Amino acid sequence: MTSASDVWRSPDGEHFRRSWNEEYDSPVVGLRPVVYDPDTGQWSSDQNALPVEVGADLFEATYMQVPLERLRDPRITRLTGLVHELLADYERSTGGPPADADAIRVALGDVAEIPEEARKHRHGAARSAARQGFHQGRRR
């Protein structure tokens, strides 16, 4: 099961985040345009675009929530691209892949998991610290 992000896709393919300051049961939904960075897998606000408002009924009926992307590190993405280029060059020059090409690809997949594992570890540590502080009578 894939969890959803806070990004919404319009019927014409544009992407938005809902405004935080909208009222509950408002007849309109405020939206801020966002852009996707394929190197990091993250969405960021489009500073050059103006916010838009859409009727709440139209928003609920036609806008789709975008699935959450895995966190990626652009350095790892770049390294993966370079290694794939090297493997392809090797195969072109020799007529076949190197003997350990599959092991290299598996190792790259393991390295690509590092940002997601680190994020999970940080969130787990923060939750644990919050529980410890609460049980010891401390509050933030």
Coordinates of C-alpha atoms in Angstrom, one line a residue:
M1 CA 0.0 0.0 0.0
T2 CA 1.4 3.4 -1.0
S3 CA 0.8 6.3 1.3
A4 CA -0.2 9.7 -0.2
S5 CA 1.8 12.9 -0.2
D6 CA 0.4 16.4 0.4
V7 CA 0.6 17.1 -3.4
W8 CA -2.5 17.1 -5.6
R9 CA -2.6 16.7 -9.4
S10 CA -5.2 18.8 -11.3
P11 CA -7.1 17.4 -14.2
D12 CA -4.8 19.3 -16.6
G13 CA -1.6 17.8 -15.0
E14 CA -0.5 20.7 -12.8
H15 CA 0.6 20.0 -9.3
F16 CA -0.4 21.9 -6.1
R17 CA -0.3 21.9 -2.3
R18 CA -3.4 23.0 -0.4
S19 CA -3.0 26.3 1.5
W20 CA -2.7 25.9 5.2
N21 CA -4.8 28.9 6.1
E22 CA -8.1 27.8 4.5
E23 CA -11.2 27.6 6.6
Y24 CA -13.0 24.3 7.3
D25 CA -16.1 23.9 5.1
S26 CA -15.0 26.8 2.8
P27 CA -16.6 26.8 -0.6
V28 CA -13.1 27.3 -2.2
V29 CA -9.8 25.5 -1.8
G30 CA -6.6 27.6 -2.0
L31 CA -3.7 25.9 -3.9
R32 CA 0.0 26.7 -4.2
P33 CA 1.8 25.4 -7.3
V34 CA 4.7 23.0 -6.8
V35 CA 7.4 21.6 -8.9
Y36 CA 9.1 18.1 -8.8
D37 CA 12.9 17.6 -8.6
P38 CA 13.6 14.2 -10.1
D39 CA 17.1 14.1 -8.5
T40 CA 15.8 14.2 -5.0
G41 CA 12.2 13.0 -5.5
Q42 CA 10.9 16.0 -3.6
W43 CA 8.3 18.6 -4.3
S44 CA 9.0 22.3 -3.7
S45 CA 6.9 25.5 -4.1
D46 CA 7.0 27.2 -7.4
Q47 CA 8.0 30.7 -6.4
N48 CA 7.2 32.1 -9.9
A49 CA 3.6 30.9 -10.0
L50 CA 0.6 32.6 -8.3
P51 CA -1.7 30.7 -5.9
V52 CA -5.0 29.7 -7.3
E53 CA -8.5 29.0 -5.9
V54 CA -10.7 26.1 -6.9
G55 CA -14.3 25.4 -5.9
A56 CA -14.3 22.8 -3.1
D57 CA -16.7 20.5 -5.0
L58 CA -14.6 20.6 -8.1
F59 CA -11.4 20.0 -6.1
E60 CA -12.9 16.9 -4.4
A61 CA -14.3 15.5 -7.7
T62 CA -11.3 16.0 -10.0
Y63 CA -8.0 16.5 -8.1
M64 CA -6.0 13.4 -7.3
Q65 CA -3.6 13.0 -4.4
V66 CA -0.1 12.1 -5.7
P67 CA 1.6 9.0 -4.2
L68 CA 4.5 9.7 -1.8
E69 CA 7.9 9.3 -3.4
R70 CA 10.8 7.7 -1.7
L71 CA 13.4 10.1 -0.4
R72 CA 16.5 10.2 -2.7
D73 CA 19.8 11.7 -2.3
P74 CA 21.0 13.5 -5.5
R75 CA 24.6 12.3 -5.0
I76 CA 23.4 8.7 -4.9
T77 CA 21.2 9.3 -8.0
R78 CA 24.3 10.8 -9.8
L79 CA 26.5 7.9 -8.7
T80 CA 23.9 5.3 -9.9
G81 CA 23.7 7.0 -13.3
L82 CA 27.5 7.1 -13.7
V83 CA 27.9 3.4 -12.8
H84 CA 25.1 2.4 -15.2
E85 CA 27.0 4.4 -17.9
L86 CA 30.2 2.6 -17.1
L87 CA 28.5 -0.8 -17.3
A88 CA 26.9 0.1 -20.6
D89 CA 30.3 1.3 -22.0
Y90 CA 32.0 -1.9 -20.8
E91 CA 29.3 -4.0 -22.5
R92 CA 29.6 -2.0 -25.8
S93 CA 33.4 -2.3 -25.8
T94 CA 33.6 -6.0 -24.9
G95 CA 30.4 -7.3 -26.3
G96 CA 29.1 -8.5 -22.9
P97 CA 28.5 -7.3 -19.4
P98 CA 31.1 -7.7 -16.7
A99 CA 30.9 -10.9 -14.6
D100 CA 29.8 -9.0 -11.5
A101 CA 27.4 -6.6 -13.1
D102 CA 24.4 -8.0 -11.2
A103 CA 26.3 -7.7 -7.9
I104 CA 27.1 -4.1 -8.7
R105 CA 23.4 -3.3 -9.5
V106 CA 22.3 -5.0 -6.2
A107 CA 24.9 -3.0 -4.2
L108 CA 23.7 0.3 -5.9
G109 CA 20.1 -0.6 -4.9
D110 CA 21.3 -1.1 -1.3
V111 CA 23.0 2.3 -1.4
A112 CA 19.9 3.9 -2.8
E113 CA 18.0 2.8 0.3
I114 CA 20.3 4.7 2.7
P115 CA 18.4 8.0 2.7
E116 CA 15.0 6.3 3.4
E117 CA 16.6 4.1 6.2
A118 CA 18.2 7.2 7.7
R119 CA 14.8 9.1 7.6
K120 CA 13.1 6.2 9.3
H121 CA 15.8 6.0 12.0
R122 CA 15.6 9.8 12.7
H123 CA 11.8 9.6 13.0
G124 CA 12.0 6.6 15.3
A125 CA 14.6 8.2 17.5
A126 CA 12.5 11.4 17.7
R127 CA 9.4 9.4 18.7
S128 CA 11.4 7.5 21.3
A129 CA 12.8 10.6 22.8
A130 CA 9.3 12.2 22.9
R131 CA 8.0 9.1 24.7
Q132 CA 10.9 9.1 27.2
G133 CA 10.4 12.8 28.0
F134 CA 6.7 12.3 28.5
H135 CA 7.1 9.3 30.8
Q136 CA 9.7 11.2 32.8
G137 CA 7.3 14.1 33.3
R138 CA 9.0 16.5 30.9
R139 CA 7.1 18.3 28.3
R140 CA 8.4 20.3 25.3

